[in-house]
Amino acid sequence: MSLAAKTCVPCKGGVDPLSRADAERYLSEIPGWQLSEDGRRIQREYKFKNFVQALAFVNKVGGLAEQEAHHPEIRFGWGHAQIELWTHKINGLHENDFIVAAKIDQPD
Ligand SMILES: C[C@H](O)[C@H](O)[C@H]1CNC2=NC(N)=NC(=O)C2=N1
């Protein structure tokens, strides 16, 4: 099943974060995303024509995050937005992070 078709599972902590190898395997399914140096986060930059379009994107991401109960860090401004994902409870990456990333990139 594609990542975008999955839904996040409540992450109760107590599970190990994904290994770098597993994270890199998931990364191949979400082109444009990068793995952090420490292998514990993924992030992607987005470019937009102006502030309003960046804000609309941020609002879309916010709605997705609420729907999945799994939330990214979002930084945005005129013409750009950066999304960073990791699972706070395990201070690392979980499949949930990649599911949210895939859903963000699904065509509207
Ligand atoms: C109770 C609530 O569902 C949890 O605190 C969720 C909220 N969103 C979350 N988002 C992320 N990225 N990591 C978490 O561990 C997390 N936990």
PDB file of N, CA and C and ligand atoms in Angstrom:
ATOM      1  N   MET A   1       0.868  -1.188   0.000  1.00  0.00           N
ATOM      2  CA  MET A   1       0.000   0.000   0.000  1.00  0.00           C
ATOM      3  C   MET A   1       0.901   1.234   0.000  1.00  0.00           C
ATOM      4  N   SER A   2       0.527   2.268  -0.769  1.00  0.00           N
ATOM      5  CA  SER A   2       1.363   3.473  -0.811  1.00  0.00           C
ATOM      6  C   SER A   2       1.280   4.187   0.534  1.00  0.00           C
ATOM      7  N   LEU A   3       2.335   4.952   0.840  1.00  0.00           N
ATOM      8  CA  LEU A   3       2.360   5.701   2.103  1.00  0.00           C
ATOM      9  C   LEU A   3       1.150   6.630   2.204  1.00  0.00           C
ATOM     10  N   ALA A   4       0.830   7.279   1.095  1.00  0.00           N
ATOM     11  CA  ALA A   4      -0.251   8.274   1.133  1.00  0.00           C
ATOM     12  C   ALA A   4      -1.604   7.631   1.426  1.00  0.00           C
ATOM     13  N   ALA A   5      -1.708   6.343   1.138  1.00  0.00           N
ATOM     14  CA  ALA A   5      -2.989   5.653   1.377  1.00  0.00           C
ATOM     15  C   ALA A   5      -3.110   5.178   2.827  1.00  0.00           C
ATOM     16  N   LYS A   6      -1.986   5.212   3.559  1.00  0.00           N
ATOM     17  CA  LYS A   6      -2.013   4.758   4.958  1.00  0.00           C
ATOM     18  C   LYS A   6      -2.491   5.896   5.866  1.00  0.00           C
ATOM     19  N   THR A   7      -2.777   5.539   7.118  1.00  0.00           N
ATOM     20  CA  THR A   7      -3.086   6.579   8.098  1.00  0.00           C
ATOM     21  C   THR A   7      -2.200   6.354   9.329  1.00  0.00           C
ATOM     22  N   CYS A   8      -1.899   7.429  10.000  1.00  0.00           N
ATOM     23  CA  CYS A   8      -0.974   7.336  11.129  1.00  0.00           C
ATOM     24  C   CYS A   8      -1.588   6.506  12.252  1.00  0.00           C
ATOM     25  N   VAL A   9      -0.713   5.730  12.916  1.00  0.00           N
ATOM     26  CA  VAL A   9      -1.147   4.997  14.109  1.00  0.00           C
ATOM     27  C   VAL A   9      -0.763   5.842  15.326  1.00  0.00           C
ATOM     28  N   PRO A  10      -1.604   5.851  16.379  1.00  0.00           N
ATOM     29  CA  PRO A  10      -1.219   6.629  17.561  1.00  0.00           C
ATOM     30  C   PRO A  10       0.144   6.140  18.053  1.00  0.00           C
ATOM     31  N   CYS A  11       1.073   7.060  18.141  1.00  0.00           N
ATOM     32  CA  CYS A  11       2.416   6.661  18.519  1.00  0.00           C
ATOM     33  C   CYS A  11       2.549   6.818  20.028  1.00  0.00           C
ATOM     34  N   LYS A  12       2.623   5.665  20.725  1.00  0.00           N
ATOM     35  CA  LYS A  12       2.587   5.719  22.201  1.00  0.00           C
ATOM     36  C   LYS A  12       3.984   5.815  22.797  1.00  0.00           C
ATOM     37  N   GLY A  13       4.968   5.988  21.951  1.00  0.00           N
ATOM     38  CA  GLY A  13       6.309   5.962  22.518  1.00  0.00           C
ATOM     39  C   GLY A  13       6.678   4.511  22.794  1.00  0.00           C
ATOM     40  N   GLY A  14       7.860   4.318  23.379  1.00  0.00           N
ATOM     41  CA  GLY A  14       8.276   2.954  23.733  1.00  0.00           C
ATOM     42  C   GLY A  14       8.669   2.118  22.540  1.00  0.00           C
ATOM     43  N   VAL A  15       8.639   2.727  21.329  1.00  0.00           N
ATOM     44  CA  VAL A  15       9.162   1.998  20.159  1.00  0.00           C
ATOM     45  C   VAL A  15      10.473   2.667  19.749  1.00  0.00           C
ATOM     46  N   ASP A  16      11.342   1.897  19.132  1.00  0.00           N
ATOM     47  CA  ASP A  16      12.613   2.494  18.682  1.00  0.00           C
ATOM     48  C   ASP A  16      12.361   3.360  17.450  1.00  0.00           C
ATOM     49  N   PRO A  17      13.103   4.440  17.335  1.00  0.00           N
ATOM     50  CA  PRO A  17      13.033   5.196  16.080  1.00  0.00           C
ATOM     51  C   PRO A  17      13.529   4.320  14.922  1.00  0.00           C
ATOM     52  N   LEU A  18      13.125   4.670  13.711  1.00  0.00           N
ATOM     53  CA  LEU A  18      13.591   3.923  12.532  1.00  0.00           C
ATOM     54  C   LEU A  18      15.116   4.015  12.436  1.00  0.00           C
ATOM     55  N   SER A  19      15.710   2.953  11.959  1.00  0.00           N
ATOM     56  CA  SER A  19      17.159   3.001  11.687  1.00  0.00           C
ATOM     57  C   SER A  19      17.376   3.902  10.479  1.00  0.00           C
ATOM     58  N   ARG A  20      18.613   4.345  10.306  1.00  0.00           N
ATOM     59  CA  ARG A  20      18.920   5.190   9.146  1.00  0.00           C
ATOM     60  C   ARG A  20      18.624   4.444   7.844  1.00  0.00           C
ATOM     61  N   ALA A  21      18.936   3.162   7.842  1.00  0.00           N
ATOM     62  CA  ALA A  21      18.699   2.350   6.625  1.00  0.00           C
ATOM     63  C   ALA A  21      17.209   2.304   6.305  1.00  0.00           C
ATOM     64  N   ASP A  22      16.391   2.082   7.335  1.00  0.00           N
ATOM     65  CA  ASP A  22      14.938   2.036   7.097  1.00  0.00           C
ATOM     66  C   ASP A  22      14.423   3.415   6.684  1.00  0.00           C
ATOM     67  N   ALA A  23      14.952   4.458   7.350  1.00  0.00           N
ATOM     68  CA  ALA A  23      14.515   5.820   7.007  1.00  0.00           C
ATOM     69  C   ALA A  23      14.852   6.121   5.546  1.00  0.00           C
ATOM     70  N   GLU A  24      16.020   5.704   5.112  1.00  0.00           N
ATOM     71  CA  GLU A  24      16.426   5.956   3.714  1.00  0.00           C
ATOM     72  C   GLU A  24      15.558   5.167   2.734  1.00  0.00           C
ATOM     73  N   ARG A  25      15.090   3.989   3.160  1.00  0.00           N
ATOM     74  CA  ARG A  25      14.188   3.219   2.290  1.00  0.00           C
ATOM     75  C   ARG A  25      12.860   3.962   2.136  1.00  0.00           C
ATOM     76  N   TYR A  26      12.325   4.459   3.257  1.00  0.00           N
ATOM     77  CA  TYR A  26      11.069   5.226   3.193  1.00  0.00           C
ATOM     78  C   TYR A  26      11.271   6.510   2.381  1.00  0.00           C
ATOM     79  N   LEU A  27      12.468   7.102   2.544  1.00  0.00           N
ATOM     80  CA  LEU A  27      12.743   8.392   1.875  1.00  0.00           C
ATOM     81  C   LEU A  27      12.605   8.266   0.363  1.00  0.00           C
ATOM     82  N   SER A  28      12.918   7.069  -0.156  1.00  0.00           N
ATOM     83  CA  SER A  28      12.852   6.896  -1.624  1.00  0.00           C
ATOM     84  C   SER A  28      11.401   7.023  -2.121  1.00  0.00           C
ATOM     85  N   GLU A  29      10.435   6.916  -1.202  1.00  0.00           N
ATOM     86  CA  GLU A  29       9.022   7.020  -1.616  1.00  0.00           C
ATOM     87  C   GLU A  29       8.515   8.456  -1.563  1.00  0.00           C
ATOM     88  N   ILE A  30       9.328   9.371  -1.043  1.00  0.00           N
ATOM     89  CA  ILE A  30       8.864  10.776  -0.932  1.00  0.00           C
ATOM     90  C   ILE A  30       9.936  11.701  -1.519  1.00  0.00           C
ATOM     91  N   PRO A  31      10.007  11.731  -2.858  1.00  0.00           N
ATOM     92  CA  PRO A  31      11.027  12.539  -3.533  1.00  0.00           C
ATOM     93  C   PRO A  31      10.970  14.010  -3.076  1.00  0.00           C
ATOM     94  N   GLY A  32      12.154  14.600  -2.943  1.00  0.00           N
ATOM     95  CA  GLY A  32      12.225  16.008  -2.554  1.00  0.00           C
ATOM     96  C   GLY A  32      12.494  16.208  -1.080  1.00  0.00           C
ATOM     97  N   TRP A  33      12.334  15.137  -0.286  1.00  0.00           N
ATOM     98  CA  TRP A  33      12.590  15.248   1.162  1.00  0.00           C
ATOM     99  C   TRP A  33      14.012  14.843   1.480  1.00  0.00           C
ATOM    100  N   GLN A  34      14.562  15.481   2.525  1.00  0.00           N
ATOM    101  CA  GLN A  34      15.928  15.147   2.949  1.00  0.00           C
ATOM    102  C   GLN A  34      15.891  14.588   4.372  1.00  0.00           C
ATOM    103  N   LEU A  35      16.857  13.732   4.668  1.00  0.00           N
ATOM    104  CA  LEU A  35      17.032  13.194   6.015  1.00  0.00           C
ATOM    105  C   LEU A  35      18.030  14.091   6.741  1.00  0.00           C
ATOM    106  N   SER A  36      17.771  14.390   8.022  1.00  0.00           N
ATOM    107  CA  SER A  36      18.715  15.238   8.769  1.00  0.00           C
ATOM    108  C   SER A  36      20.027  14.496   9.007  1.00  0.00           C
ATOM    109  N   GLU A  37      21.028  15.259   9.340  1.00  0.00           N
ATOM    110  CA  GLU A  37      22.373  14.688   9.607  1.00  0.00           C
ATOM    111  C   GLU A  37      22.273  13.529  10.597  1.00  0.00           C
ATOM    112  N   ASP A  38      21.506  13.759  11.671  1.00  0.00           N
ATOM    113  CA  ASP A  38      21.449  12.727  12.725  1.00  0.00           C
ATOM    114  C   ASP A  38      20.450  11.618  12.395  1.00  0.00           C
ATOM    115  N   GLY A  39      19.799  11.704  11.224  1.00  0.00           N
ATOM    116  CA  GLY A  39      18.902  10.630  10.803  1.00  0.00           C
ATOM    117  C   GLY A  39      17.584  10.584  11.562  1.00  0.00           C
ATOM    118  N   ARG A  40      17.303  11.639  12.332  1.00  0.00           N
ATOM    119  CA  ARG A  40      16.116  11.623  13.206  1.00  0.00           C
ATOM    120  C   ARG A  40      14.968  12.487  12.702  1.00  0.00           C
ATOM    121  N   ARG A  41      15.180  13.214  11.605  1.00  0.00           N
ATOM    122  CA  ARG A  41      14.122  14.098  11.089  1.00  0.00           C
ATOM    123  C   ARG A  41      14.155  14.086   9.575  1.00  0.00           C
ATOM    124  N   ILE A  42      13.009  14.459   8.967  1.00  0.00           N
ATOM    125  CA  ILE A  42      12.990  14.674   7.525  1.00  0.00           C
ATOM    126  C   ILE A  42      12.469  16.084   7.294  1.00  0.00           C
ATOM    127  N   GLN A  43      12.948  16.679   6.195  1.00  0.00           N
ATOM    128  CA  GLN A  43      12.478  18.030   5.929  1.00  0.00           C
ATOM    129  C   GLN A  43      12.434  18.301   4.437  1.00  0.00           C
ATOM    130  N   ARG A  44      11.580  19.235   4.056  1.00  0.00           N
ATOM    131  CA  ARG A  44      11.481  19.626   2.657  1.00  0.00           C
ATOM    132  C   ARG A  44      11.159  21.109   2.575  1.00  0.00           C
ATOM    133  N   GLU A  45      11.754  21.752   1.567  1.00  0.00           N
ATOM    134  CA  GLU A  45      11.502  23.166   1.260  1.00  0.00           C
ATOM    135  C   GLU A  45      10.469  23.230   0.143  1.00  0.00           C
ATOM    136  N   TYR A  46       9.583  24.223   0.218  1.00  0.00           N
ATOM    137  CA  TYR A  46       8.618  24.476  -0.858  1.00  0.00           C
ATOM    138  C   TYR A  46       8.705  25.937  -1.271  1.00  0.00           C
ATOM    139  N   LYS A  47       8.560  26.214  -2.550  1.00  0.00           N
ATOM    140  CA  LYS A  47       8.581  27.598  -3.052  1.00  0.00           C
ATOM    141  C   LYS A  47       7.184  27.970  -3.581  1.00  0.00           C
ATOM    142  N   PHE A  48       6.813  29.245  -3.360  1.00  0.00           N
ATOM    143  CA  PHE A  48       5.504  29.718  -3.814  1.00  0.00           C
ATOM    144  C   PHE A  48       5.628  31.095  -4.461  1.00  0.00           C
ATOM    145  N   LYS A  49       4.578  31.514  -5.183  1.00  0.00           N
ATOM    146  CA  LYS A  49       4.632  32.812  -5.879  1.00  0.00           C
ATOM    147  C   LYS A  49       4.617  33.995  -4.907  1.00  0.00           C
ATOM    148  N   ASN A  50       4.013  33.770  -3.720  1.00  0.00           N
ATOM    149  CA  ASN A  50       3.826  34.911  -2.792  1.00  0.00           C
ATOM    150  C   ASN A  50       3.494  34.387  -1.402  1.00  0.00           C
ATOM    151  N   PHE A  51       3.147  35.283  -0.517  1.00  0.00           N
ATOM    152  CA  PHE A  51       2.855  34.904   0.876  1.00  0.00           C
ATOM    153  C   PHE A  51       1.531  34.145   0.981  1.00  0.00           C
ATOM    154  N   VAL A  52       0.534  34.643   0.234  1.00  0.00           N
ATOM    155  CA  VAL A  52      -0.817  34.059   0.334  1.00  0.00           C
ATOM    156  C   VAL A  52      -0.798  32.580  -0.062  1.00  0.00           C
ATOM    157  N   GLN A  53      -0.020  32.265  -1.108  1.00  0.00           N
ATOM    158  CA  GLN A  53       0.036  30.857  -1.543  1.00  0.00           C
ATOM    159  C   GLN A  53       0.776  30.009  -0.505  1.00  0.00           C
ATOM    160  N   ALA A  54       1.810  30.582   0.094  1.00  0.00           N
ATOM    161  CA  ALA A  54       2.526  29.845   1.146  1.00  0.00           C
ATOM    162  C   ALA A  54       1.598  29.599   2.335  1.00  0.00           C
ATOM    163  N   LEU A  55       0.818  30.605   2.683  1.00  0.00           N
ATOM    164  CA  LEU A  55      -0.114  30.488   3.818  1.00  0.00           C
ATOM    165  C   LEU A  55      -1.191  29.434   3.532  1.00  0.00           C
ATOM    166  N   ALA A  56      -1.680  29.407   2.295  1.00  0.00           N
ATOM    167  CA  ALA A  56      -2.703  28.403   1.932  1.00  0.00           C
ATOM    168  C   ALA A  56      -2.124  26.995   2.071  1.00  0.00           C
ATOM    169  N   PHE A  57      -0.873  26.843   1.649  1.00  0.00           N
ATOM    170  CA  PHE A  57      -0.207  25.535   1.775  1.00  0.00           C
ATOM    171  C   PHE A  57      -0.069  25.152   3.251  1.00  0.00           C
ATOM    172  N   VAL A  58       0.357  26.100   4.066  1.00  0.00           N
ATOM    173  CA  VAL A  58       0.530  25.856   5.502  1.00  0.00           C
ATOM    174  C   VAL A  58      -0.795  25.452   6.144  1.00  0.00           C
ATOM    175  N   ASN A  59      -1.867  26.092   5.717  1.00  0.00           N
ATOM    176  CA  ASN A  59      -3.184  25.736   6.262  1.00  0.00           C
ATOM    177  C   ASN A  59      -3.584  24.331   5.837  1.00  0.00           C
ATOM    178  N   LYS A  60      -3.236  23.955   4.608  1.00  0.00           N
ATOM    179  CA  LYS A  60      -3.528  22.592   4.138  1.00  0.00           C
ATOM    180  C   LYS A  60      -2.753  21.585   4.986  1.00  0.00           C
ATOM    181  N   VAL A  61      -1.486  21.867   5.208  1.00  0.00           N
ATOM    182  CA  VAL A  61      -0.651  20.964   6.018  1.00  0.00           C
ATOM    183  C   VAL A  61      -1.197  20.862   7.439  1.00  0.00           C
ATOM    184  N   GLY A  62      -1.651  21.986   7.962  1.00  0.00           N
ATOM    185  CA  GLY A  62      -2.210  21.981   9.325  1.00  0.00           C
ATOM    186  C   GLY A  62      -3.432  21.100   9.426  1.00  0.00           C
ATOM    187  N   GLY A  63      -4.279  21.166   8.402  1.00  0.00           N
ATOM    188  CA  GLY A  63      -5.491  20.338   8.411  1.00  0.00           C
ATOM    189  C   GLY A  63      -5.154  18.857   8.359  1.00  0.00           C
ATOM    190  N   LEU A  64      -4.166  18.526   7.529  1.00  0.00           N
ATOM    191  CA  LEU A  64      -3.681  17.138   7.405  1.00  0.00           C
ATOM    192  C   LEU A  64      -3.140  16.646   8.739  1.00  0.00           C
ATOM    193  N   ALA A  65      -2.354  17.493   9.368  1.00  0.00           N
ATOM    194  CA  ALA A  65      -1.715  17.110  10.639  1.00  0.00           C
ATOM    195  C   ALA A  65      -2.773  16.820  11.698  1.00  0.00           C
ATOM    196  N   GLU A  66      -3.780  17.652  11.741  1.00  0.00           N
ATOM    197  CA  GLU A  66      -4.859  17.427  12.715  1.00  0.00           C
ATOM    198  C   GLU A  66      -5.595  16.118  12.396  1.00  0.00           C
ATOM    199  N   GLN A  67      -5.820  15.907  11.123  1.00  0.00           N
ATOM    200  CA  GLN A  67      -6.535  14.694  10.690  1.00  0.00           C
ATOM    201  C   GLN A  67      -5.750  13.453  11.106  1.00  0.00           C
ATOM    202  N   GLU A  68      -4.439  13.515  10.992  1.00  0.00           N
ATOM    203  CA  GLU A  68      -3.585  12.360  11.299  1.00  0.00           C
ATOM    204  C   GLU A  68      -3.104  12.369  12.746  1.00  0.00           C
ATOM    205  N   ALA A  69      -3.410  13.451  13.485  1.00  0.00           N
ATOM    206  CA  ALA A  69      -2.900  13.619  14.865  1.00  0.00           C
ATOM    207  C   ALA A  69      -1.390  13.432  14.902  1.00  0.00           C
ATOM    208  N   HIS A  70      -0.740  13.921  13.851  1.00  0.00           N
ATOM    209  CA  HIS A  70       0.727  13.824  13.778  1.00  0.00           C
ATOM    210  C   HIS A  70       1.191  15.123  13.137  1.00  0.00           C
ATOM    211  N   HIS A  71       1.997  15.888  13.846  1.00  0.00           N
ATOM    212  CA  HIS A  71       2.214  17.296  13.492  1.00  0.00           C
ATOM    213  C   HIS A  71       3.653  17.637  13.121  1.00  0.00           C
ATOM    214  N   PRO A  72       3.800  18.378  12.050  1.00  0.00           N
ATOM    215  CA  PRO A  72       5.139  18.830  11.658  1.00  0.00           C
ATOM    216  C   PRO A  72       5.492  20.150  12.332  1.00  0.00           C
ATOM    217  N   GLU A  73       6.756  20.507  12.244  1.00  0.00           N
ATOM    218  CA  GLU A  73       7.197  21.875  12.518  1.00  0.00           C
ATOM    219  C   GLU A  73       7.108  22.594  11.173  1.00  0.00           C
ATOM    220  N   ILE A  74       6.579  23.779  11.183  1.00  0.00           N
ATOM    221  CA  ILE A  74       6.372  24.536   9.939  1.00  0.00           C
ATOM    222  C   ILE A  74       7.000  25.914  10.098  1.00  0.00           C
ATOM    223  N   ARG A  75       7.814  26.269   9.078  1.00  0.00           N
ATOM    224  CA  ARG A  75       8.370  27.630   9.037  1.00  0.00           C
ATOM    225  C   ARG A  75       7.984  28.183   7.663  1.00  0.00           C
ATOM    226  N   PHE A  76       7.429  29.378   7.596  1.00  0.00           N
ATOM    227  CA  PHE A  76       7.072  29.881   6.274  1.00  0.00           C
ATOM    228  C   PHE A  76       7.141  31.394   6.248  1.00  0.00           C
ATOM    229  N   GLY A  77       7.133  31.943   5.011  1.00  0.00           N
ATOM    230  CA  GLY A  77       7.178  33.388   4.805  1.00  0.00           C
ATOM    231  C   GLY A  77       6.803  33.672   3.361  1.00  0.00           C
ATOM    232  N   TRP A  78       7.153  34.881   2.903  1.00  0.00           N
ATOM    233  CA  TRP A  78       6.767  35.265   1.543  1.00  0.00           C
ATOM    234  C   TRP A  78       7.442  34.311   0.545  1.00  0.00           C
ATOM    235  N   GLY A  79       6.644  33.465  -0.130  1.00  0.00           N
ATOM    236  CA  GLY A  79       7.151  32.644  -1.233  1.00  0.00           C
ATOM    237  C   GLY A  79       7.844  31.347  -0.846  1.00  0.00           C
ATOM    238  N   HIS A  80       7.855  31.003   0.452  1.00  0.00           N
ATOM    239  CA  HIS A  80       8.539  29.749   0.833  1.00  0.00           C
ATOM    240  C   HIS A  80       7.900  29.130   2.069  1.00  0.00           C
ATOM    241  N   ALA A  81       8.123  27.847   2.227  1.00  0.00           N
ATOM    242  CA  ALA A  81       7.706  27.122   3.440  1.00  0.00           C
ATOM    243  C   ALA A  81       8.655  25.945   3.614  1.00  0.00           C
ATOM    244  N   GLN A  82       8.956  25.671   4.894  1.00  0.00           N
ATOM    245  CA  GLN A  82       9.786  24.500   5.194  1.00  0.00           C
ATOM    246  C   GLN A  82       9.000  23.615   6.156  1.00  0.00           C
ATOM    247  N   ILE A  83       8.909  22.337   5.840  1.00  0.00           N
ATOM    248  CA  ILE A  83       8.217  21.380   6.704  1.00  0.00           C
ATOM    249  C   ILE A  83       9.261  20.447   7.279  1.00  0.00           C
ATOM    250  N   GLU A  84       9.199  20.250   8.585  1.00  0.00           N
ATOM    251  CA  GLU A  84      10.121  19.301   9.232  1.00  0.00           C
ATOM    252  C   GLU A  84       9.280  18.320  10.039  1.00  0.00           C
ATOM    253  N   LEU A  85       9.598  17.047   9.913  1.00  0.00           N
ATOM    254  CA  LEU A  85       8.815  16.015  10.593  1.00  0.00           C
ATOM    255  C   LEU A  85       9.713  15.082  11.406  1.00  0.00           C
ATOM    256  N   TRP A  86       9.273  14.778  12.594  1.00  0.00           N
ATOM    257  CA  TRP A  86       9.827  13.694  13.379  1.00  0.00           C
ATOM    258  C   TRP A  86       8.802  13.344  14.432  1.00  0.00           C
ATOM    259  N   THR A  87       8.967  12.218  15.092  1.00  0.00           N
ATOM    260  CA  THR A  87       7.998  11.797  16.117  1.00  0.00           C
ATOM    261  C   THR A  87       8.559  12.174  17.471  1.00  0.00           C
ATOM    262  N   HIS A  88       7.932  13.175  18.078  1.00  0.00           N
ATOM    263  CA  HIS A  88       8.476  13.728  19.336  1.00  0.00           C
ATOM    264  C   HIS A  88       8.593  12.645  20.406  1.00  0.00           C
ATOM    265  N   LYS A  89       7.573  11.766  20.461  1.00  0.00           N
ATOM    266  CA  LYS A  89       7.526  10.769  21.562  1.00  0.00           C
ATOM    267  C   LYS A  89       8.736   9.844  21.563  1.00  0.00           C
ATOM    268  N   ILE A  90       9.303   9.638  20.366  1.00  0.00           N
ATOM    269  CA  ILE A  90      10.441   8.716  20.324  1.00  0.00           C
ATOM    270  C   ILE A  90      11.712   9.433  19.869  1.00  0.00           C
ATOM    271  N   ASN A  91      11.590  10.769  19.773  1.00  0.00           N
ATOM    272  CA  ASN A  91      12.744  11.598  19.388  1.00  0.00           C
ATOM    273  C   ASN A  91      13.457  11.037  18.161  1.00  0.00           C
ATOM    274  N   GLY A  92      12.626  10.652  17.207  1.00  0.00           N
ATOM    275  CA  GLY A  92      13.208  10.089  15.974  1.00  0.00           C
ATOM    276  C   GLY A  92      12.109   9.859  14.955  1.00  0.00           C
ATOM    277  N   LEU A  93      12.421   9.070  13.955  1.00  0.00           N
ATOM    278  CA  LEU A  93      11.483   8.852  12.850  1.00  0.00           C
ATOM    279  C   LEU A  93      10.658   7.580  13.031  1.00  0.00           C
ATOM    280  N   HIS A  94       9.407   7.683  12.617  1.00  0.00           N
ATOM    281  CA  HIS A  94       8.433   6.589  12.634  1.00  0.00           C
ATOM    282  C   HIS A  94       7.747   6.590  11.269  1.00  0.00           C
ATOM    283  N   GLU A  95       7.137   5.499  10.900  1.00  0.00           N
ATOM    284  CA  GLU A  95       6.439   5.471   9.605  1.00  0.00           C
ATOM    285  C   GLU A  95       5.447   6.638   9.509  1.00  0.00           C
ATOM    286  N   ASN A  96       4.860   7.022  10.636  1.00  0.00           N
ATOM    287  CA  ASN A  96       3.907   8.150  10.639  1.00  0.00           C
ATOM    288  C   ASN A  96       4.467   9.408   9.975  1.00  0.00           C
ATOM    289  N   ASP A  97       5.740   9.655  10.196  1.00  0.00           N
ATOM    290  CA  ASP A  97       6.351  10.857   9.629  1.00  0.00           C
ATOM    291  C   ASP A  97       6.328  10.810   8.104  1.00  0.00           C
ATOM    292  N   PHE A  98       6.587   9.634   7.566  1.00  0.00           N
ATOM    293  CA  PHE A  98       6.625   9.464   6.119  1.00  0.00           C
ATOM    294  C   PHE A  98       5.218   9.457   5.518  1.00  0.00           C
ATOM    295  N   ILE A  99       4.251   8.976   6.299  1.00  0.00           N
ATOM    296  CA  ILE A  99       2.844   9.009   5.852  1.00  0.00           C
ATOM    297  C   ILE A  99       2.388  10.463   5.703  1.00  0.00           C
ATOM    298  N   VAL A 100       2.687  11.268   6.724  1.00  0.00           N
ATOM    299  CA  VAL A 100       2.284  12.683   6.648  1.00  0.00           C
ATOM    300  C   VAL A 100       2.994  13.374   5.484  1.00  0.00           C
ATOM    301  N   ALA A 101       4.267  13.088   5.313  1.00  0.00           N
ATOM    302  CA  ALA A 101       5.014  13.699   4.190  1.00  0.00           C
ATOM    303  C   ALA A 101       4.376  13.317   2.855  1.00  0.00           C
ATOM    304  N   ALA A 102       4.029  12.067   2.701  1.00  0.00           N
ATOM    305  CA  ALA A 102       3.432  11.601   1.435  1.00  0.00           C
ATOM    306  C   ALA A 102       2.074  12.266   1.210  1.00  0.00           C
ATOM    307  N   LYS A 103       1.320  12.413   2.294  1.00  0.00           N
ATOM    308  CA  LYS A 103      -0.010  13.048   2.163  1.00  0.00           C
ATOM    309  C   LYS A 103       0.142  14.540   1.815  1.00  0.00           C
ATOM    310  N   ILE A 104       1.154  15.182   2.368  1.00  0.00           N
ATOM    311  CA  ILE A 104       1.388  16.606   2.045  1.00  0.00           C
ATOM    312  C   ILE A 104       1.635  16.752   0.546  1.00  0.00           C
ATOM    313  N   ASP A 105       2.370  15.797  -0.025  1.00  0.00           N
ATOM    314  CA  ASP A 105       2.786  15.908  -1.437  1.00  0.00           C
ATOM    315  C   ASP A 105       1.765  15.346  -2.409  1.00  0.00           C
ATOM    316  N   GLN A 106       0.673  14.776  -1.893  1.00  0.00           N
ATOM    317  CA  GLN A 106      -0.372  14.263  -2.802  1.00  0.00           C
ATOM    318  C   GLN A 106      -0.964  15.424  -3.593  1.00  0.00           C
ATOM    319  N   PRO A 107      -1.155  15.247  -4.879  1.00  0.00           N
ATOM    320  CA  PRO A 107      -1.765  16.331  -5.656  1.00  0.00           C
ATOM    321  C   PRO A 107      -3.147  16.684  -5.099  1.00  0.00           C
ATOM    322  N   ASP A 108      -3.469  17.987  -5.093  1.00  0.00           N
ATOM    323  CA  ASP A 108      -4.772  18.406  -4.531  1.00  0.00           C
ATOM    324  C   ASP A 108      -5.913  17.876  -5.407  1.00  0.00           C
TER     325      ASP A 108
HETATM  326  C1  LIG B   1      -1.824  13.165  22.130  1.00  0.00           C
HETATM  327  C2  LIG B   1      -1.286  13.497  20.745  1.00  0.00           C
HETATM  328  O1  LIG B   1      -1.937  12.711  19.780  1.00  0.00           O
HETATM  329  C3  LIG B   1       0.191  13.160  20.702  1.00  0.00           C
HETATM  330  O2  LIG B   1       0.854  14.014  21.597  1.00  0.00           O
HETATM  331  C4  LIG B   1       0.775  13.363  19.299  1.00  0.00           C
HETATM  332  C5  LIG B   1       0.447  14.730  18.730  1.00  0.00           C
HETATM  333  N1  LIG B   1       1.208  14.959  17.516  1.00  0.00           N
HETATM  334  C6  LIG B   1       2.471  14.468  17.388  1.00  0.00           C
HETATM  335  N2  LIG B   1       3.249  14.844  16.364  1.00  0.00           N
HETATM  336  C7  LIG B   1       4.507  14.404  16.254  1.00  0.00           C
HETATM  337  N3  LIG B   1       5.261  14.807  15.215  1.00  0.00           N
HETATM  338  N4  LIG B   1       5.029  13.596  17.183  1.00  0.00           N
HETATM  339  C8  LIG B   1       4.363  13.152  18.257  1.00  0.00           C
HETATM  340  O3  LIG B   1       4.916  12.415  19.086  1.00  0.00           O
HETATM  341  C9  LIG B   1       2.986  13.557  18.382  1.00  0.00           C
HETATM  342  N5  LIG B   1       2.204  13.125  19.356  1.00  0.00           N
END
